[in-house]
Amino acid sequence: EKGGYDHFMLKEIYEQPNAIRDTYRGRLLANKGIIKMAGVDDNLDRIAKANRILIVGCGTSWHAGLVAEYIFEDMARIPVEVEYASEFRYRNPVITENDVVIAISQSGETADTMAAIKLAKEKGAFVFGVCNVVGSSISRETMAGAYTHAGPEIGVASTKAFTTQITVLTLMALKLGKYKGTISDSDFRVHLQALEAIPQKVEKLLQSDKVIKEIAETYKNTRNCIYLGRGYNFPVALEGALKLKEISYIHAEGYPAAEMKHGPIALIDEEMPVVVIAVRKGHYEKVVSNIQEIKSRKGKIISVVTEGDVEVKELADHVIEIPETIESFTPLLTTIPLQLLSYHIAVMLGKNVDQPRNLAKSVTVE
Ligand code: F6R
């Protein structure tokens, strides 16, 4: 049942090229230059005219929402807020009929997310679900939705659910951008083609597993780890840190790279590994200077870079290369080496990777 893999988590990490493909299959028609999503098509005007989009979720699904915030704002020019479902529901949130709420949940059973949906519906918002489990409570409670087609995710640590959630949300943002005219026709086509090329790129980067294993061997006994990223890759830093905490029980924190100087930099010494996502896009030069700041304080630098990178390679102790893609799609690639890093460290430490202590696959308590 693990298909020859030692753990479900590893199997699910390796399933990502197909999971992403299955998620856009029938929806992304790159040659025709269209995106078909029944749940969005049927409500296109309602969603495109939203005053704002409010995304709710927990854990990894919340991180997917954070990535989506950047993508929706960039492509569809709709203001987005992302909230932990558990915080949203216990405040007295300002929601109106002109808001669209997107609830993200792999299991479709998370109690806090469910409660947030009920609250949003009471206030008259239009609620859209992004779930993986067909027929789950959340998929039934939402007014429309789009499934991720990741297939069953058994490992407690979420992997392929995350990348497929980002895939669905990206399709949605592109579709809305096209409808609203906030993305040009040529840009739209370029994005469709780039998205279609992602699974192949994931296949390619999965081949760097050996390098990642060596890095895991070097740092497996660390007590702490920091993850840094900027822009689209800031949420990836949070997700990388969560994966490490969950399955290896090593204390890890994710930060926007530029926030380092406002406090966390005090933690850096020769004992501190710092994982930095430094793809050659957007804020590259800024990230390079963040890396220099860490290096001058003797932190150990593990960097995720774009193939052919020169600058970061000179500074970092270890680099993991990912293929080049459009900036907004880099999270689909940069996330994967961080999943593998956590996986290998946890295995080396003898932890129960698929069923970490104190955690359950679906959290149905509030
Ligand atoms: C992280 C993880 C959890 C879930 C969270 C939400 O690896 O598995 O943080 O992401 O409990 O679960 P769903 O997406 O099922 O609502």
mmCIF file of C-alpha atoms and ligand atoms in Angstrom:
data_model
loop_
_atom_site.group_PDB
_atom_site.id
_atom_site.type_symbol
_atom_site.label_atom_id
_atom_site.label_comp_id
_atom_site.label_asym_id
_atom_site.label_seq_id
_atom_site.Cartn_x
_atom_site.Cartn_y
_atom_site.Cartn_z
ATOM 1 C CA GLU A 1 0.000 0.000 0.000
ATOM 2 C CA LYS A 2 2.998 2.311 0.424
ATOM 3 C CA GLY A 3 3.942 1.461 -3.141
ATOM 4 C CA GLY A 4 7.500 0.494 -2.267
ATOM 5 C CA TYR A 5 8.174 3.589 -0.169
ATOM 6 C CA ASP A 6 9.172 3.351 3.500
ATOM 7 C CA HIS A 7 6.473 5.757 4.596
ATOM 8 C CA PHE A 8 3.257 7.263 3.308
ATOM 9 C CA MET A 9 4.777 10.708 3.678
ATOM 10 C CA LEU A 10 7.586 9.897 1.247
ATOM 11 C CA LYS A 11 5.159 8.289 -1.173
ATOM 12 C CA GLU A 12 2.950 11.361 -1.010
ATOM 13 C CA ILE A 13 5.881 13.725 -1.552
ATOM 14 C CA TYR A 14 6.777 11.760 -4.669
ATOM 15 C CA GLU A 15 3.182 11.721 -5.842
ATOM 16 C CA GLN A 16 3.182 15.493 -6.214
ATOM 17 C CA PRO A 17 3.882 15.673 -9.966
ATOM 18 C CA ASN A 18 0.816 13.528 -10.622
ATOM 19 C CA ALA A 19 -1.269 15.109 -7.895
ATOM 20 C CA ILE A 20 -0.700 18.552 -9.426
ATOM 21 C CA ARG A 21 -1.417 17.184 -12.909
ATOM 22 C CA ASP A 22 -4.617 15.507 -11.716
ATOM 23 C CA THR A 23 -5.669 18.748 -10.078
ATOM 24 C CA TYR A 24 -5.397 20.853 -13.236
ATOM 25 C CA ARG A 25 -6.478 18.109 -15.643
ATOM 26 C CA GLY A 26 -9.682 19.056 -17.491
ATOM 27 C CA ARG A 27 -9.478 22.558 -16.003
ATOM 28 C CA LEU A 28 -6.332 23.998 -17.497
ATOM 29 C CA LEU A 29 -6.595 24.020 -21.281
ATOM 30 C CA ALA A 30 -3.339 25.725 -22.130
ATOM 31 C CA ASN A 31 -3.615 25.330 -25.907
ATOM 32 C CA LYS A 32 -7.048 26.870 -26.010
ATOM 33 C CA GLY A 33 -6.096 29.517 -23.491
ATOM 34 C CA ILE A 34 -8.935 28.765 -21.101
ATOM 35 C CA ILE A 35 -9.517 27.569 -17.570
ATOM 36 C CA LYS A 36 -12.677 25.633 -16.815
ATOM 37 C CA MET A 37 -13.809 25.289 -13.222
ATOM 38 C CA ALA A 38 -17.494 24.585 -12.800
ATOM 39 C CA GLY A 39 -17.691 25.949 -9.247
ATOM 40 C CA VAL A 40 -16.096 29.211 -10.327
ATOM 41 C CA ASP A 41 -17.799 29.465 -13.745
ATOM 42 C CA ASP A 42 -21.227 29.174 -12.155
ATOM 43 C CA ASN A 43 -20.471 32.039 -9.775
ATOM 44 C CA LEU A 44 -17.998 34.078 -11.754
ATOM 45 C CA ASP A 45 -19.631 37.443 -11.368
ATOM 46 C CA ARG A 46 -20.266 36.987 -7.666
ATOM 47 C CA ILE A 47 -16.640 36.116 -6.984
ATOM 48 C CA ALA A 48 -15.058 38.628 -9.369
ATOM 49 C CA LYS A 49 -17.098 41.509 -7.904
ATOM 50 C CA ALA A 50 -16.249 40.659 -4.309
ATOM 51 C CA ASN A 51 -15.168 43.592 -2.157
ATOM 52 C CA ARG A 52 -12.587 41.286 -0.747
ATOM 53 C CA ILE A 53 -11.751 37.654 -0.419
ATOM 54 C CA LEU A 54 -11.316 36.214 3.018
ATOM 55 C CA ILE A 55 -9.427 32.965 3.185
ATOM 56 C CA VAL A 56 -9.785 30.727 6.234
ATOM 57 C CA GLY A 57 -8.003 27.517 7.152
ATOM 58 C CA CYS A 58 -5.725 25.912 9.743
ATOM 59 C CA GLY A 59 -2.113 24.743 9.714
ATOM 60 C CA THR A 60 -0.806 23.856 6.285
ATOM 61 C CA SER A 61 -4.085 24.856 4.636
ATOM 62 C CA TRP A 62 -3.686 28.315 6.180
ATOM 63 C CA HIS A 63 -0.209 28.480 4.644
ATOM 64 C CA ALA A 64 -1.689 27.660 1.220
ATOM 65 C CA GLY A 65 -4.075 30.563 1.830
ATOM 66 C CA LEU A 66 -1.138 32.888 2.467
ATOM 67 C CA VAL A 67 0.437 31.914 -0.861
ATOM 68 C CA ALA A 68 -2.946 32.472 -2.520
ATOM 69 C CA GLU A 69 -3.144 35.969 -1.038
ATOM 70 C CA TYR A 70 -0.135 37.020 -3.097
ATOM 71 C CA ILE A 71 -1.471 35.309 -6.216
ATOM 72 C CA PHE A 72 -5.040 36.652 -6.018
ATOM 73 C CA GLU A 73 -3.938 40.194 -5.333
ATOM 74 C CA ASP A 74 -1.394 40.081 -8.110
ATOM 75 C CA MET A 75 -3.535 38.473 -10.792
ATOM 76 C CA ALA A 76 -7.116 39.395 -9.926
ATOM 77 C CA ARG A 77 -6.534 42.657 -8.002
ATOM 78 C CA ILE A 78 -9.023 41.707 -5.287
ATOM 79 C CA PRO A 79 -7.992 42.533 -1.704
ATOM 80 C CA VAL A 80 -7.375 39.343 0.265
ATOM 81 C CA GLU A 81 -7.173 38.622 3.964
ATOM 82 C CA VAL A 82 -6.078 35.282 5.335
ATOM 83 C CA GLU A 83 -7.191 34.185 8.758
ATOM 84 C CA TYR A 84 -6.731 31.255 11.053
ATOM 85 C CA ALA A 85 -10.233 29.783 11.157
ATOM 86 C CA SER A 86 -9.909 29.426 14.930
ATOM 87 C CA GLU A 87 -9.274 33.150 15.421
ATOM 88 C CA PHE A 88 -11.813 34.345 12.906
ATOM 89 C CA ARG A 89 -14.691 32.471 14.448
ATOM 90 C CA TYR A 90 -14.131 33.661 17.985
ATOM 91 C CA ARG A 91 -14.027 37.361 17.159
ATOM 92 C CA ASN A 92 -16.858 39.441 15.911
ATOM 93 C CA PRO A 93 -15.512 39.667 12.372
ATOM 94 C CA VAL A 94 -16.715 42.292 9.931
ATOM 95 C CA ILE A 95 -18.216 40.347 7.038
ATOM 96 C CA THR A 96 -20.768 41.512 4.511
ATOM 97 C CA GLU A 97 -22.728 40.072 1.629
ATOM 98 C CA ASN A 98 -20.126 41.457 -0.725
ATOM 99 C CA ASP A 99 -17.395 39.289 0.728
ATOM 100 C CA VAL A 100 -16.321 35.962 -0.622
ATOM 101 C CA VAL A 101 -14.928 33.491 1.883
ATOM 102 C CA ILE A 102 -12.683 30.688 0.671
ATOM 103 C CA ALA A 103 -12.322 27.819 3.142
ATOM 104 C CA ILE A 104 -9.350 25.530 2.580
ATOM 105 C CA SER A 105 -9.228 22.051 4.120
ATOM 106 C CA GLN A 106 -7.597 18.821 3.058
ATOM 107 C CA SER A 107 -9.814 16.605 5.203
ATOM 108 C CA GLY A 108 -12.901 18.751 4.900
ATOM 109 C CA GLU A 109 -13.594 17.915 8.543
ATOM 110 C CA THR A 110 -11.623 20.487 10.547
ATOM 111 C CA ALA A 111 -13.957 21.767 13.255
ATOM 112 C CA ASP A 112 -12.597 25.313 13.449
ATOM 113 C CA THR A 113 -12.807 25.764 9.687
ATOM 114 C CA MET A 114 -16.335 24.396 9.685
ATOM 115 C CA ALA A 115 -17.376 26.849 12.407
ATOM 116 C CA ALA A 116 -15.827 29.742 10.448
ATOM 117 C CA ILE A 117 -17.864 28.735 7.387
ATOM 118 C CA LYS A 118 -21.099 28.666 9.365
ATOM 119 C CA LEU A 119 -20.388 32.110 10.783
ATOM 120 C CA ALA A 120 -19.573 33.544 7.341
ATOM 121 C CA LYS A 121 -22.782 32.088 5.907
ATOM 122 C CA GLU A 122 -24.840 33.592 8.717
ATOM 123 C CA LYS A 123 -23.434 36.998 7.809
ATOM 124 C CA GLY A 124 -24.425 36.533 4.182
ATOM 125 C CA ALA A 125 -21.037 35.946 2.587
ATOM 126 C CA PHE A 126 -20.590 33.651 -0.377
ATOM 127 C CA VAL A 127 -18.551 30.663 0.821
ATOM 128 C CA PHE A 128 -16.378 28.637 -1.518
ATOM 129 C CA GLY A 129 -14.603 25.433 -0.460
ATOM 130 C CA VAL A 130 -11.263 23.959 -1.493
ATOM 131 C CA CYS A 131 -11.217 20.407 -0.117
ATOM 132 C CA ASN A 132 -9.472 17.181 -0.952
ATOM 133 C CA VAL A 133 -11.909 14.670 0.491
ATOM 134 C CA VAL A 134 -14.941 14.296 -1.737
ATOM 135 C CA GLY A 135 -18.239 14.529 0.101
ATOM 136 C CA SER A 136 -16.570 15.762 3.310
ATOM 137 C CA SER A 137 -18.519 17.962 5.734
ATOM 138 C CA ILE A 138 -16.871 21.183 4.532
ATOM 139 C CA SER A 139 -17.431 20.360 0.881
ATOM 140 C CA ARG A 140 -21.097 19.917 1.660
ATOM 141 C CA GLU A 141 -21.434 23.014 3.844
ATOM 142 C CA THR A 142 -19.874 25.420 1.325
ATOM 143 C CA MET A 143 -21.980 26.984 -1.434
ATOM 144 C CA ALA A 144 -19.614 26.107 -4.266
ATOM 145 C CA GLY A 145 -16.138 24.738 -4.495
ATOM 146 C CA ALA A 146 -13.263 23.154 -6.342
ATOM 147 C CA TYR A 147 -11.686 19.932 -5.195
ATOM 148 C CA THR A 148 -7.983 19.276 -5.097
ATOM 149 C CA HIS A 149 -7.341 15.924 -6.766
ATOM 150 C CA ALA A 150 -4.415 14.900 -4.591
ATOM 151 C CA GLY A 151 -5.805 11.448 -3.851
ATOM 152 C CA PRO A 152 -5.895 10.124 -0.273
ATOM 153 C CA GLU A 153 -3.327 11.730 2.011
ATOM 154 C CA ILE A 154 -2.484 9.265 4.773
ATOM 155 C CA GLY A 155 0.653 10.774 6.329
ATOM 156 C CA VAL A 156 -0.378 13.154 9.092
ATOM 157 C CA ALA A 157 2.009 15.817 7.822
ATOM 158 C CA SER A 158 0.338 17.422 4.850
ATOM 159 C CA THR A 159 2.406 17.473 1.644
ATOM 160 C CA LYS A 160 0.607 16.885 -1.637
ATOM 161 C CA ALA A 161 -2.516 18.544 -0.254
ATOM 162 C CA PHE A 162 -0.557 21.794 0.085
ATOM 163 C CA THR A 163 0.793 21.904 -3.474
ATOM 164 C CA THR A 164 -2.569 20.924 -4.947
ATOM 165 C CA GLN A 165 -4.374 23.564 -2.869
ATOM 166 C CA ILE A 166 -2.002 26.142 -4.329
ATOM 167 C CA THR A 167 -2.705 24.734 -7.796
ATOM 168 C CA VAL A 168 -6.486 25.124 -7.426
ATOM 169 C CA LEU A 169 -6.189 28.612 -5.962
ATOM 170 C CA THR A 170 -3.816 29.641 -8.758
ATOM 171 C CA LEU A 171 -6.272 28.425 -11.400
ATOM 172 C CA MET A 172 -8.988 30.415 -9.672
ATOM 173 C CA ALA A 173 -6.914 33.586 -9.471
ATOM 174 C CA LEU A 174 -5.934 33.304 -13.135
ATOM 175 C CA LYS A 175 -9.510 32.735 -14.169
ATOM 176 C CA LEU A 176 -10.730 35.746 -12.213
ATOM 177 C CA GLY A 177 -7.878 37.872 -13.528
ATOM 178 C CA LYS A 178 -8.780 36.960 -17.074
ATOM 179 C CA TYR A 179 -12.469 37.710 -16.491
ATOM 180 C CA LYS A 180 -11.717 41.047 -14.856
ATOM 181 C CA GLY A 181 -9.076 41.994 -17.377
ATOM 182 C CA THR A 182 -6.456 42.481 -14.667
ATOM 183 C CA ILE A 183 -4.123 40.073 -16.415
ATOM 184 C CA SER A 184 -3.332 40.560 -20.093
ATOM 185 C CA ASP A 185 -4.199 37.821 -22.590
ATOM 186 C CA SER A 186 -0.558 37.196 -23.343
ATOM 187 C CA ASP A 187 0.399 37.021 -19.662
ATOM 188 C CA PHE A 188 -2.517 34.701 -19.069
ATOM 189 C CA ARG A 189 -1.274 32.300 -21.727
ATOM 190 C CA VAL A 190 2.275 32.436 -20.454
ATOM 191 C CA HIS A 191 0.997 31.528 -16.992
ATOM 192 C CA LEU A 192 -1.092 28.617 -18.279
ATOM 193 C CA GLN A 193 1.900 27.162 -20.038
ATOM 194 C CA ALA A 194 4.145 27.691 -17.045
ATOM 195 C CA LEU A 195 1.633 25.958 -14.776
ATOM 196 C CA GLU A 196 1.373 23.034 -17.133
ATOM 197 C CA ALA A 197 5.167 22.668 -16.970
ATOM 198 C CA ILE A 198 5.273 22.479 -13.167
ATOM 199 C CA PRO A 199 4.828 18.680 -12.724
ATOM 200 C CA GLN A 200 7.857 17.986 -14.928
ATOM 201 C CA LYS A 201 9.888 20.461 -12.909
ATOM 202 C CA VAL A 202 8.810 18.774 -9.692
ATOM 203 C CA GLU A 203 9.955 15.454 -11.154
ATOM 204 C CA LYS A 204 13.304 16.990 -11.902
ATOM 205 C CA LEU A 205 13.841 18.511 -8.484
ATOM 206 C CA LEU A 206 12.887 15.280 -6.738
ATOM 207 C CA GLN A 207 16.173 13.994 -8.129
ATOM 208 C CA SER A 208 18.079 16.238 -5.716
ATOM 209 C CA ASP A 209 16.919 14.009 -2.892
ATOM 210 C CA LYS A 210 20.481 12.764 -2.348
ATOM 211 C CA VAL A 211 21.775 16.281 -1.662
ATOM 212 C CA ILE A 212 18.897 16.868 0.748
ATOM 213 C CA LYS A 213 19.664 13.628 2.579
ATOM 214 C CA GLU A 214 23.257 14.763 3.105
ATOM 215 C CA ILE A 215 22.036 18.062 4.506
ATOM 216 C CA ALA A 216 19.673 16.163 6.817
ATOM 217 C CA GLU A 217 22.585 14.041 8.045
ATOM 218 C CA THR A 218 24.611 17.174 8.833
ATOM 219 C CA TYR A 219 21.891 18.950 10.825
ATOM 220 C CA LYS A 220 19.779 16.158 12.297
ATOM 221 C CA ASN A 221 20.994 16.842 15.826
ATOM 222 C CA THR A 222 20.228 20.536 15.855
ATOM 223 C CA ARG A 223 17.774 21.744 18.507
ATOM 224 C CA ASN A 224 16.606 24.752 16.499
ATOM 225 C CA CYS A 225 16.205 25.858 12.929
ATOM 226 C CA ILE A 226 15.108 29.074 11.210
ATOM 227 C CA TYR A 227 13.369 29.280 7.824
ATOM 228 C CA LEU A 228 13.377 32.477 5.802
ATOM 229 C CA GLY A 229 11.684 33.584 2.595
ATOM 230 C CA ARG A 230 10.244 36.722 1.067
ATOM 231 C CA GLY A 231 7.147 37.451 -1.004
ATOM 232 C CA TYR A 232 5.565 34.310 -2.410
ATOM 233 C CA ASN A 233 8.097 32.264 -0.498
ATOM 234 C CA PHE A 234 7.453 33.709 2.939
ATOM 235 C CA PRO A 235 4.538 31.278 3.493
ATOM 236 C CA VAL A 236 6.808 28.489 2.244
ATOM 237 C CA ALA A 237 9.230 29.358 5.065
ATOM 238 C CA LEU A 238 6.357 28.990 7.555
ATOM 239 C CA GLU A 239 5.367 25.672 6.006
ATOM 240 C CA GLY A 240 8.951 24.393 6.044
ATOM 241 C CA ALA A 241 9.216 25.184 9.747
ATOM 242 C CA LEU A 242 5.874 23.532 10.513
ATOM 243 C CA LYS A 243 6.912 20.326 8.732
ATOM 244 C CA LEU A 244 10.134 20.128 10.740
ATOM 245 C CA LYS A 245 8.360 20.730 14.068
ATOM 246 C CA GLU A 246 5.606 18.235 13.393
ATOM 247 C CA ILE A 247 7.604 15.194 12.482
ATOM 248 C CA SER A 248 11.083 15.660 13.949
ATOM 249 C CA TYR A 249 10.101 17.645 17.089
ATOM 250 C CA ILE A 250 12.897 20.119 16.412
ATOM 251 C CA HIS A 251 12.010 23.685 17.277
ATOM 252 C CA ALA A 252 11.734 25.685 14.080
ATOM 253 C CA GLU A 253 10.496 29.131 13.148
ATOM 254 C CA GLY A 254 9.615 30.656 9.828
ATOM 255 C CA TYR A 255 10.034 34.391 9.209
ATOM 256 C CA PRO A 256 9.892 36.833 6.347
ATOM 257 C CA ALA A 257 13.614 37.308 5.659
ATOM 258 C CA ALA A 258 13.427 41.060 6.177
ATOM 259 C CA GLU A 259 12.011 40.632 9.692
ATOM 260 C CA MET A 260 15.257 39.056 10.891
ATOM 261 C CA LYS A 261 16.731 42.406 11.793
ATOM 262 C CA HIS A 262 13.740 43.187 14.018
ATOM 263 C CA GLY A 263 14.584 40.507 16.546
ATOM 264 C CA PRO A 264 15.249 36.951 15.465
ATOM 265 C CA ILE A 265 18.739 37.767 14.235
ATOM 266 C CA ALA A 266 19.735 37.718 17.907
ATOM 267 C CA LEU A 267 19.321 33.938 17.754
ATOM 268 C CA ILE A 268 21.986 33.462 15.087
ATOM 269 C CA ASP A 269 25.271 31.835 16.047
ATOM 270 C CA GLU A 270 27.416 29.006 14.696
ATOM 271 C CA GLU A 271 24.934 26.473 16.073
ATOM 272 C CA MET A 272 21.949 27.788 14.123
ATOM 273 C CA PRO A 273 20.986 26.331 10.754
ATOM 274 C CA VAL A 274 19.045 28.817 8.637
ATOM 275 C CA VAL A 275 17.109 27.588 5.626
ATOM 276 C CA VAL A 276 16.762 30.442 3.140
ATOM 277 C CA ILE A 277 14.610 30.377 0.031
ATOM 278 C CA ALA A 278 16.561 32.504 -2.414
ATOM 279 C CA VAL A 279 15.169 31.922 -5.875
ATOM 280 C CA ARG A 280 16.453 34.261 -8.582
ATOM 281 C CA LYS A 281 13.250 36.287 -8.803
ATOM 282 C CA GLY A 282 11.600 39.341 -7.277
ATOM 283 C CA HIS A 283 13.536 40.093 -4.141
ATOM 284 C CA TYR A 284 16.634 38.093 -4.907
ATOM 285 C CA GLU A 285 19.185 40.817 -4.150
ATOM 286 C CA LYS A 286 17.465 41.579 -0.858
ATOM 287 C CA VAL A 287 17.602 37.940 0.135
ATOM 288 C CA VAL A 288 21.285 37.834 -0.774
ATOM 289 C CA SER A 289 21.928 40.651 1.677
ATOM 290 C CA ASN A 290 19.873 38.818 4.342
ATOM 291 C CA ILE A 291 22.113 35.798 3.752
ATOM 292 C CA GLN A 292 25.201 37.972 4.207
ATOM 293 C CA GLU A 293 23.846 39.172 7.548
ATOM 294 C CA ILE A 294 23.429 35.569 8.709
ATOM 295 C CA LYS A 295 26.822 34.564 7.440
ATOM 296 C CA SER A 296 28.593 37.378 9.237
ATOM 297 C CA ARG A 297 27.045 36.037 12.455
ATOM 298 C CA LYS A 298 28.308 32.556 11.615
ATOM 299 C CA GLY A 299 24.886 30.967 11.049
ATOM 300 C CA LYS A 300 24.842 27.868 8.854
ATOM 301 C CA ILE A 301 23.095 28.561 5.573
ATOM 302 C CA ILE A 302 21.059 26.019 3.645
ATOM 303 C CA SER A 303 19.638 27.674 0.597
ATOM 304 C CA VAL A 304 17.013 26.793 -1.991
ATOM 305 C CA VAL A 305 18.150 28.470 -5.211
ATOM 306 C CA THR A 306 17.328 28.582 -8.915
ATOM 307 C CA GLU A 307 19.398 26.305 -11.161
ATOM 308 C CA GLY A 308 22.601 27.960 -12.253
ATOM 309 C CA ASP A 309 22.695 30.352 -9.282
ATOM 310 C CA VAL A 310 26.123 31.863 -8.589
ATOM 311 C CA GLU A 311 25.790 34.536 -5.908
ATOM 312 C CA VAL A 312 24.085 32.526 -3.176
ATOM 313 C CA LYS A 313 26.215 29.484 -3.910
ATOM 314 C CA GLU A 314 29.279 31.434 -2.863
ATOM 315 C CA LEU A 315 27.772 32.375 0.473
ATOM 316 C CA ALA A 316 25.747 29.329 1.484
ATOM 317 C CA ASP A 317 27.027 26.185 3.195
ATOM 318 C CA HIS A 318 24.603 24.042 1.174
ATOM 319 C CA VAL A 319 22.405 24.698 -1.804
ATOM 320 C CA ILE A 320 19.439 22.844 -3.240
ATOM 321 C CA GLU A 321 18.587 23.759 -6.825
ATOM 322 C CA ILE A 322 15.116 24.060 -8.277
ATOM 323 C CA PRO A 323 14.216 24.593 -11.946
ATOM 324 C CA GLU A 324 13.280 28.078 -13.070
ATOM 325 C CA THR A 325 9.616 29.116 -13.263
ATOM 326 C CA ILE A 326 7.431 32.241 -13.029
ATOM 327 C CA GLU A 327 7.850 33.893 -9.639
ATOM 328 C CA SER A 328 4.282 33.278 -8.504
ATOM 329 C CA PHE A 329 4.666 29.539 -9.135
ATOM 330 C CA THR A 330 7.929 29.104 -7.232
ATOM 331 C CA PRO A 331 6.171 27.944 -4.020
ATOM 332 C CA LEU A 332 5.067 24.804 -5.890
ATOM 333 C CA LEU A 333 8.742 23.946 -6.271
ATOM 334 C CA THR A 334 10.493 25.445 -3.232
ATOM 335 C CA THR A 335 8.168 23.663 -0.794
ATOM 336 C CA ILE A 336 9.215 20.211 -1.888
ATOM 337 C CA PRO A 337 12.876 20.170 -0.794
ATOM 338 C CA LEU A 338 11.735 21.429 2.615
ATOM 339 C CA GLN A 339 9.273 18.516 2.896
ATOM 340 C CA LEU A 340 12.095 16.117 2.077
ATOM 341 C CA LEU A 341 14.496 17.743 4.511
ATOM 342 C CA SER A 342 12.026 17.300 7.383
ATOM 343 C CA TYR A 343 11.253 13.778 6.280
ATOM 344 C CA HIS A 344 14.878 12.650 6.239
ATOM 345 C CA ILE A 345 15.714 14.296 9.552
ATOM 346 C CA ALA A 346 12.714 12.655 11.228
ATOM 347 C CA VAL A 347 13.601 9.244 9.811
ATOM 348 C CA MET A 348 17.237 9.610 10.915
ATOM 349 C CA LEU A 349 16.052 10.494 14.413
ATOM 350 C CA GLY A 350 13.856 7.393 14.474
ATOM 351 C CA LYS A 351 10.582 9.305 14.759
ATOM 352 C CA ASN A 352 7.206 8.016 13.657
ATOM 353 C CA VAL A 353 6.980 10.045 10.478
ATOM 354 C CA ASP A 354 3.481 9.076 9.387
ATOM 355 C CA GLN A 355 1.951 9.378 12.822
ATOM 356 C CA PRO A 356 3.769 12.002 14.851
ATOM 357 C CA ARG A 357 3.020 12.186 18.563
ATOM 358 C CA ASN A 358 0.057 14.283 19.707
ATOM 359 C CA LEU A 359 -1.279 14.813 16.179
ATOM 360 C CA ALA A 360 -4.282 13.470 14.285
ATOM 361 C CA LYS A 361 -5.024 13.584 10.578
ATOM 362 C CA SER A 362 -8.238 15.445 10.976
ATOM 363 C CA VAL A 363 -8.823 17.754 13.875
ATOM 364 C CA THR A 364 -12.482 17.529 14.727
ATOM 365 C CA VAL A 365 -12.179 19.132 18.149
ATOM 366 C CA GLU A 366 -12.403 22.898 18.525
HETATM 367 C C1 F6R B 1 0.203 20.025 8.832
HETATM 368 C C2 F6R B 1 -1.128 19.477 9.075
HETATM 369 C C3 F6R B 1 -2.132 20.319 9.787
HETATM 370 C C4 F6R B 1 -3.350 20.525 8.898
HETATM 371 C C5 F6R B 1 -4.459 21.260 9.633
HETATM 372 C C6 F6R B 1 -5.636 21.545 8.728
HETATM 373 O O1 F6R B 1 1.031 19.127 8.201
HETATM 374 O O2 F6R B 1 -1.414 18.411 8.663
HETATM 375 O O3 F6R B 1 -1.590 21.567 10.163
HETATM 376 O O4 F6R B 1 -2.940 21.210 7.762
HETATM 377 O O5 F6R B 1 -4.876 20.516 10.726
HETATM 378 O O6 F6R B 1 -6.200 20.367 8.243
HETATM 379 P P1 F6R B 1 -7.222 20.350 7.040
HETATM 380 O O7 F6R B 1 -6.499 20.860 5.836
HETATM 381 O O8 F6R B 1 -7.648 18.931 6.905
HETATM 382 O O9 F6R B 1 -8.355 21.265 7.415
#
